[in-house]
Amino acid sequence: MPRTPRTRTPPSSCEGTEYVRCDVEEVMVSTSITGFSERFVCTYLDPETGRQEDVEMTVQGGGTTHFSPSTD
């Protein structure tokens, strides 16, 4: 039984679907007091047509305060 390699654990939006791969492009792209967001690119495999298409999605996370030192 062939195993599908996964680069990362897919975000919750990918679970329970036919996504075969999920790559994290940027983690914590927008970091602020309100939380953070992760951008994922998921490769979706359409079981009916057998075609694969890339779907980009942003996962929002809250309750995390992250301050990074900024230099002017």
PDB file of N, CA and C in Angstrom:
ATOM      1  N   MET A   1       0.843  -1.191   0.000  1.00  0.00           N
ATOM      2  CA  MET A   1       0.000   0.000   0.000  1.00  0.00           C
ATOM      3  C   MET A   1       0.881   1.244   0.000  1.00  0.00           C
ATOM      4  N   PRO A   2       0.784   2.039  -1.065  1.00  0.00           N
ATOM      5  CA  PRO A   2       1.665   3.212  -1.170  1.00  0.00           C
ATOM      6  C   PRO A   2       1.322   4.267  -0.140  1.00  0.00           C
ATOM      7  N   ARG A   3       2.354   4.863   0.420  1.00  0.00           N
ATOM      8  CA  ARG A   3       2.129   5.895   1.427  1.00  0.00           C
ATOM      9  C   ARG A   3       2.357   7.266   0.810  1.00  0.00           C
ATOM     10  N   THR A   4       1.491   8.190   1.172  1.00  0.00           N
ATOM     11  CA  THR A   4       1.625   9.551   0.666  1.00  0.00           C
ATOM     12  C   THR A   4       2.514  10.344   1.612  1.00  0.00           C
ATOM     13  N   PRO A   5       3.641  10.837   1.104  1.00  0.00           N
ATOM     14  CA  PRO A   5       4.527  11.626   1.977  1.00  0.00           C
ATOM     15  C   PRO A   5       3.873  12.941   2.354  1.00  0.00           C
ATOM     16  N   ARG A   6       3.998  13.287   3.609  1.00  0.00           N
ATOM     17  CA  ARG A   6       3.447  14.558   4.061  1.00  0.00           C
ATOM     18  C   ARG A   6       4.584  15.413   4.609  1.00  0.00           C
ATOM     19  N   THR A   7       4.642  16.636   4.131  1.00  0.00           N
ATOM     20  CA  THR A   7       5.717  17.509   4.581  1.00  0.00           C
ATOM     21  C   THR A   7       5.400  18.078   5.948  1.00  0.00           C
ATOM     22  N   ARG A   8       4.130  18.247   6.247  1.00  0.00           N
ATOM     23  CA  ARG A   8       3.700  18.810   7.515  1.00  0.00           C
ATOM     24  C   ARG A   8       2.333  18.237   7.841  1.00  0.00           C
ATOM     25  N   THR A   9       1.971  18.312   9.091  1.00  0.00           N
ATOM     26  CA  THR A   9       0.613  17.946   9.444  1.00  0.00           C
ATOM     27  C   THR A   9      -0.320  18.997   8.849  1.00  0.00           C
ATOM     28  N   PRO A  10      -1.250  18.566   8.019  1.00  0.00           N
ATOM     29  CA  PRO A  10      -2.125  19.539   7.365  1.00  0.00           C
ATOM     30  C   PRO A  10      -2.974  20.285   8.374  1.00  0.00           C
ATOM     31  N   PRO A  11      -3.328  21.528   8.069  1.00  0.00           N
ATOM     32  CA  PRO A  11      -4.201  22.290   8.965  1.00  0.00           C
ATOM     33  C   PRO A  11      -5.570  21.640   9.052  1.00  0.00           C
ATOM     34  N   SER A  12      -6.339  22.049  10.041  1.00  0.00           N
ATOM     35  CA  SER A  12      -7.620  21.413  10.296  1.00  0.00           C
ATOM     36  C   SER A  12      -8.535  21.487   9.075  1.00  0.00           C
ATOM     37  N   SER A  13      -8.338  22.513   8.238  1.00  0.00           N
ATOM     38  CA  SER A  13      -9.191  22.642   7.063  1.00  0.00           C
ATOM     39  C   SER A  13      -8.914  21.550   6.042  1.00  0.00           C
ATOM     40  N   CYS A  14      -7.752  20.931   6.142  1.00  0.00           N
ATOM     41  CA  CYS A  14      -7.401  19.890   5.186  1.00  0.00           C
ATOM     42  C   CYS A  14      -7.817  18.509   5.670  1.00  0.00           C
ATOM     43  N   GLU A  15      -8.069  18.375   6.949  1.00  0.00           N
ATOM     44  CA  GLU A  15      -8.361  17.065   7.497  1.00  0.00           C
ATOM     45  C   GLU A  15      -9.706  16.557   6.997  1.00  0.00           C
ATOM     46  N   GLY A  16      -9.778  15.282   6.744  1.00  0.00           N
ATOM     47  CA  GLY A  16     -11.026  14.676   6.313  1.00  0.00           C
ATOM     48  C   GLY A  16     -11.313  14.924   4.848  1.00  0.00           C
ATOM     49  N   THR A  17     -10.313  15.407   4.093  1.00  0.00           N
ATOM     50  CA  THR A  17     -10.514  15.651   2.674  1.00  0.00           C
ATOM     51  C   THR A  17      -9.540  14.816   1.879  1.00  0.00           C
ATOM     52  N   GLU A  18      -9.492  15.060   0.590  1.00  0.00           N
ATOM     53  CA  GLU A  18      -8.598  14.304  -0.280  1.00  0.00           C
ATOM     54  C   GLU A  18      -7.286  15.051  -0.521  1.00  0.00           C
ATOM     55  N   TYR A  19      -6.913  15.893   0.429  1.00  0.00           N
ATOM     56  CA  TYR A  19      -5.651  16.613   0.260  1.00  0.00           C
ATOM     57  C   TYR A  19      -4.503  15.628   0.403  1.00  0.00           C
ATOM     58  N   VAL A  20      -3.600  15.650  -0.565  1.00  0.00           N
ATOM     59  CA  VAL A  20      -2.495  14.701  -0.533  1.00  0.00           C
ATOM     60  C   VAL A  20      -1.225  15.326   0.024  1.00  0.00           C
ATOM     61  N   ARG A  21      -1.145  16.635  -0.016  1.00  0.00           N
ATOM     62  CA  ARG A  21       0.068  17.271   0.473  1.00  0.00           C
ATOM     63  C   ARG A  21      -0.264  18.644   1.036  1.00  0.00           C
ATOM     64  N   CYS A  22       0.447  19.043   2.059  1.00  0.00           N
ATOM     65  CA  CYS A  22       0.255  20.363   2.627  1.00  0.00           C
ATOM     66  C   CYS A  22       1.609  20.955   2.972  1.00  0.00           C
ATOM     67  N   ASP A  23       1.976  22.010   2.282  1.00  0.00           N
ATOM     68  CA  ASP A  23       3.263  22.638   2.527  1.00  0.00           C
ATOM     69  C   ASP A  23       3.058  23.970   3.229  1.00  0.00           C
ATOM     70  N   VAL A  24       3.842  24.179   4.242  1.00  0.00           N
ATOM     71  CA  VAL A  24       3.779  25.457   4.932  1.00  0.00           C
ATOM     72  C   VAL A  24       4.674  26.443   4.187  1.00  0.00           C
ATOM     73  N   GLU A  25       4.050  27.469   3.618  1.00  0.00           N
ATOM     74  CA  GLU A  25       4.834  28.461   2.894  1.00  0.00           C
ATOM     75  C   GLU A  25       5.402  29.485   3.858  1.00  0.00           C
ATOM     76  N   GLU A  26       4.534  30.064   4.649  1.00  0.00           N
ATOM     77  CA  GLU A  26       4.972  31.036   5.635  1.00  0.00           C
ATOM     78  C   GLU A  26       4.272  30.742   6.949  1.00  0.00           C
ATOM     79  N   VAL A  27       5.027  30.803   8.007  1.00  0.00           N
ATOM     80  CA  VAL A  27       4.441  30.619   9.321  1.00  0.00           C
ATOM     81  C   VAL A  27       4.495  31.953  10.050  1.00  0.00           C
ATOM     82  N   MET A  28       3.367  32.304  10.647  1.00  0.00           N
ATOM     83  CA  MET A  28       3.276  33.584  11.340  1.00  0.00           C
ATOM     84  C   MET A  28       3.576  34.735  10.389  1.00  0.00           C
ATOM     85  N   VAL A  29       2.857  34.759   9.270  1.00  0.00           N
ATOM     86  CA  VAL A  29       3.086  35.818   8.298  1.00  0.00           C
ATOM     87  C   VAL A  29       2.750  37.172   8.912  1.00  0.00           C
ATOM     88  N   SER A  30       1.549  37.277   9.431  1.00  0.00           N
ATOM     89  CA  SER A  30       1.184  38.522  10.095  1.00  0.00           C
ATOM     90  C   SER A  30       1.090  38.249  11.587  1.00  0.00           C
ATOM     91  N   THR A  31       2.049  38.757  12.308  1.00  0.00           N
ATOM     92  CA  THR A  31       2.080  38.541  13.745  1.00  0.00           C
ATOM     93  C   THR A  31       1.666  39.832  14.447  1.00  0.00           C
ATOM     94  N   SER A  32       0.689  39.724  15.301  1.00  0.00           N
ATOM     95  CA  SER A  32       0.213  40.919  16.003  1.00  0.00           C
ATOM     96  C   SER A  32      -0.321  40.514  17.364  1.00  0.00           C
ATOM     97  N   ILE A  33      -0.888  41.476  18.069  1.00  0.00           N
ATOM     98  CA  ILE A  33      -1.412  41.206  19.402  1.00  0.00           C
ATOM     99  C   ILE A  33      -2.631  40.289  19.300  1.00  0.00           C
ATOM    100  N   THR A  34      -3.323  40.362  18.176  1.00  0.00           N
ATOM    101  CA  THR A  34      -4.560  39.605  18.039  1.00  0.00           C
ATOM    102  C   THR A  34      -4.289  38.138  17.756  1.00  0.00           C
ATOM    103  N   GLY A  35      -3.084  37.811  17.327  1.00  0.00           N
ATOM    104  CA  GLY A  35      -2.790  36.406  17.052  1.00  0.00           C
ATOM    105  C   GLY A  35      -1.825  36.272  15.893  1.00  0.00           C
ATOM    106  N   PHE A  36      -1.910  35.170  15.208  1.00  0.00           N
ATOM    107  CA  PHE A  36      -1.009  34.948  14.089  1.00  0.00           C
ATOM    108  C   PHE A  36      -1.759  34.212  12.982  1.00  0.00           C
ATOM    109  N   SER A  37      -1.191  34.194  11.807  1.00  0.00           N
ATOM    110  CA  SER A  37      -1.809  33.477  10.706  1.00  0.00           C
ATOM    111  C   SER A  37      -0.754  32.661   9.983  1.00  0.00           C
ATOM    112  N   GLU A  38      -1.160  31.487   9.534  1.00  0.00           N
ATOM    113  CA  GLU A  38      -0.256  30.630   8.773  1.00  0.00           C
ATOM    114  C   GLU A  38      -0.813  30.461   7.370  1.00  0.00           C
ATOM    115  N   ARG A  39       0.072  30.517   6.382  1.00  0.00           N
ATOM    116  CA  ARG A  39      -0.372  30.318   5.015  1.00  0.00           C
ATOM    117  C   ARG A  39       0.034  28.922   4.563  1.00  0.00           C
ATOM    118  N   PHE A  40      -0.935  28.157   4.099  1.00  0.00           N
ATOM    119  CA  PHE A  40      -0.677  26.811   3.636  1.00  0.00           C
ATOM    120  C   PHE A  40      -1.013  26.710   2.158  1.00  0.00           C
ATOM    121  N   VAL A  41      -0.257  25.916   1.458  1.00  0.00           N
ATOM    122  CA  VAL A  41      -0.633  25.558   0.098  1.00  0.00           C
ATOM    123  C   VAL A  41      -0.899  24.063   0.094  1.00  0.00           C
ATOM    124  N   CYS A  42      -2.149  23.706  -0.164  1.00  0.00           N
ATOM    125  CA  CYS A  42      -2.527  22.302  -0.144  1.00  0.00           C
ATOM    126  C   CYS A  42      -2.727  21.803  -1.561  1.00  0.00           C
ATOM    127  N   THR A  43      -2.236  20.607  -1.811  1.00  0.00           N
ATOM    128  CA  THR A  43      -2.488  19.991  -3.104  1.00  0.00           C
ATOM    129  C   THR A  43      -3.713  19.101  -2.962  1.00  0.00           C
ATOM    130  N   TYR A  44      -4.760  19.467  -3.662  1.00  0.00           N
ATOM    131  CA  TYR A  44      -6.018  18.741  -3.553  1.00  0.00           C
ATOM    132  C   TYR A  44      -6.144  17.747  -4.702  1.00  0.00           C
ATOM    133  N   LEU A  45      -6.443  16.506  -4.352  1.00  0.00           N
ATOM    134  CA  LEU A  45      -6.624  15.474  -5.362  1.00  0.00           C
ATOM    135  C   LEU A  45      -8.109  15.211  -5.533  1.00  0.00           C
ATOM    136  N   ASP A  46      -8.608  15.517  -6.722  1.00  0.00           N
ATOM    137  CA  ASP A  46     -10.018  15.289  -7.001  1.00  0.00           C
ATOM    138  C   ASP A  46     -10.218  13.814  -7.315  1.00  0.00           C
ATOM    139  N   PRO A  47     -10.942  13.096  -6.446  1.00  0.00           N
ATOM    140  CA  PRO A  47     -11.097  11.647  -6.637  1.00  0.00           C
ATOM    141  C   PRO A  47     -11.885  11.309  -7.890  1.00  0.00           C
ATOM    142  N   GLU A  48     -12.717  12.233  -8.357  1.00  0.00           N
ATOM    143  CA  GLU A  48     -13.550  11.935  -9.523  1.00  0.00           C
ATOM    144  C   GLU A  48     -12.784  12.117 -10.824  1.00  0.00           C
ATOM    145  N   THR A  49     -12.040  13.221 -10.924  1.00  0.00           N
ATOM    146  CA  THR A  49     -11.334  13.500 -12.173  1.00  0.00           C
ATOM    147  C   THR A  49      -9.883  13.044 -12.114  1.00  0.00           C
ATOM    148  N   GLY A  50      -9.359  12.867 -10.888  1.00  0.00           N
ATOM    149  CA  GLY A  50      -7.979  12.458 -10.759  1.00  0.00           C
ATOM    150  C   GLY A  50      -7.015  13.615 -10.943  1.00  0.00           C
ATOM    151  N   ARG A  51      -7.565  14.815 -11.064  1.00  0.00           N
ATOM    152  CA  ARG A  51      -6.711  15.981 -11.240  1.00  0.00           C
ATOM    153  C   ARG A  51      -6.273  16.529  -9.890  1.00  0.00           C
ATOM    154  N   GLN A  52      -5.106  17.145  -9.909  1.00  0.00           N
ATOM    155  CA  GLN A  52      -4.606  17.762  -8.691  1.00  0.00           C
ATOM    156  C   GLN A  52      -4.574  19.271  -8.884  1.00  0.00           C
ATOM    157  N   GLU A  53      -4.995  19.987  -7.872  1.00  0.00           N
ATOM    158  CA  GLU A  53      -4.908  21.434  -7.939  1.00  0.00           C
ATOM    159  C   GLU A  53      -4.421  21.978  -6.605  1.00  0.00           C
ATOM    160  N   ASP A  54      -3.688  23.077  -6.685  1.00  0.00           N
ATOM    161  CA  ASP A  54      -3.152  23.682  -5.476  1.00  0.00           C
ATOM    162  C   ASP A  54      -4.158  24.667  -4.905  1.00  0.00           C
ATOM    163  N   VAL A  55      -4.423  24.524  -3.632  1.00  0.00           N
ATOM    164  CA  VAL A  55      -5.355  25.416  -2.962  1.00  0.00           C
ATOM    165  C   VAL A  55      -4.600  26.144  -1.857  1.00  0.00           C
ATOM    166  N   GLU A  56      -4.703  27.457  -1.874  1.00  0.00           N
ATOM    167  CA  GLU A  56      -4.015  28.240  -0.857  1.00  0.00           C
ATOM    168  C   GLU A  56      -5.008  28.631   0.221  1.00  0.00           C
ATOM    169  N   MET A  57      -4.589  28.476   1.455  1.00  0.00           N
ATOM    170  CA  MET A  57      -5.496  28.831   2.539  1.00  0.00           C
ATOM    171  C   MET A  57      -4.710  29.466   3.677  1.00  0.00           C
ATOM    172  N   THR A  58      -5.404  30.277   4.439  1.00  0.00           N
ATOM    173  CA  THR A  58      -4.789  30.937   5.578  1.00  0.00           C
ATOM    174  C   THR A  58      -5.480  30.470   6.843  1.00  0.00           C
ATOM    175  N   VAL A  59      -4.674  30.013   7.784  1.00  0.00           N
ATOM    176  CA  VAL A  59      -5.223  29.551   9.047  1.00  0.00           C
ATOM    177  C   VAL A  59      -4.937  30.596  10.112  1.00  0.00           C
ATOM    178  N   GLN A  60      -5.983  31.075  10.744  1.00  0.00           N
ATOM    179  CA  GLN A  60      -5.824  32.104  11.768  1.00  0.00           C
ATOM    180  C   GLN A  60      -5.691  31.455  13.141  1.00  0.00           C
ATOM    181  N   GLY A  61      -4.782  31.979  13.926  1.00  0.00           N
ATOM    182  CA  GLY A  61      -4.633  31.516  15.297  1.00  0.00           C
ATOM    183  C   GLY A  61      -4.764  32.694  16.225  1.00  0.00           C
ATOM    184  N   GLY A  62      -5.391  32.478  17.344  1.00  0.00           N
ATOM    185  CA  GLY A  62      -5.601  33.599  18.253  1.00  0.00           C
ATOM    186  C   GLY A  62      -5.059  33.310  19.632  1.00  0.00           C
ATOM    187  N   GLY A  63      -5.047  34.326  20.449  1.00  0.00           N
ATOM    188  CA  GLY A  63      -4.639  34.160  21.830  1.00  0.00           C
ATOM    189  C   GLY A  63      -3.145  34.050  22.008  1.00  0.00           C
ATOM    190  N   THR A  64      -2.400  34.275  20.941  1.00  0.00           N
ATOM    191  CA  THR A  64      -0.957  34.178  21.057  1.00  0.00           C
ATOM    192  C   THR A  64      -0.342  35.552  20.834  1.00  0.00           C
ATOM    193  N   THR A  65       0.388  36.018  21.790  1.00  0.00           N
ATOM    194  CA  THR A  65       1.056  37.304  21.636  1.00  0.00           C
ATOM    195  C   THR A  65       2.528  37.043  21.367  1.00  0.00           C
ATOM    196  N   HIS A  66       2.996  37.574  20.264  1.00  0.00           N
ATOM    197  CA  HIS A  66       4.379  37.327  19.872  1.00  0.00           C
ATOM    198  C   HIS A  66       5.017  38.653  19.471  1.00  0.00           C
ATOM    199  N   PHE A  67       6.039  39.047  20.212  1.00  0.00           N
ATOM    200  CA  PHE A  67       6.731  40.281  19.886  1.00  0.00           C
ATOM    201  C   PHE A  67       8.121  39.944  19.376  1.00  0.00           C
ATOM    202  N   SER A  68       8.434  40.455  18.202  1.00  0.00           N
ATOM    203  CA  SER A  68       9.779  40.241  17.703  1.00  0.00           C
ATOM    204  C   SER A  68      10.497  41.587  17.690  1.00  0.00           C
ATOM    205  N   PRO A  69      11.763  41.595  18.084  1.00  0.00           N
ATOM    206  CA  PRO A  69      12.506  42.860  18.127  1.00  0.00           C
ATOM    207  C   PRO A  69      12.621  43.469  16.739  1.00  0.00           C
ATOM    208  N   SER A  70      12.276  44.725  16.625  1.00  0.00           N
ATOM    209  CA  SER A  70      12.345  45.389  15.328  1.00  0.00           C
ATOM    210  C   SER A  70      13.471  46.410  15.338  1.00  0.00           C
ATOM    211  N   THR A  71      14.203  46.453  14.248  1.00  0.00           N
ATOM    212  CA  THR A  71      15.294  47.410  14.137  1.00  0.00           C
ATOM    213  C   THR A  71      14.938  48.419  13.068  1.00  0.00           C
ATOM    214  N   ASP A  72      15.117  49.668  13.370  1.00  0.00           N
ATOM    215  CA  ASP A  72      14.789  50.711  12.396  1.00  0.00           C
ATOM    216  C   ASP A  72      15.972  50.981  11.490  1.00  0.00           C
TER     217      ASP A  72
END
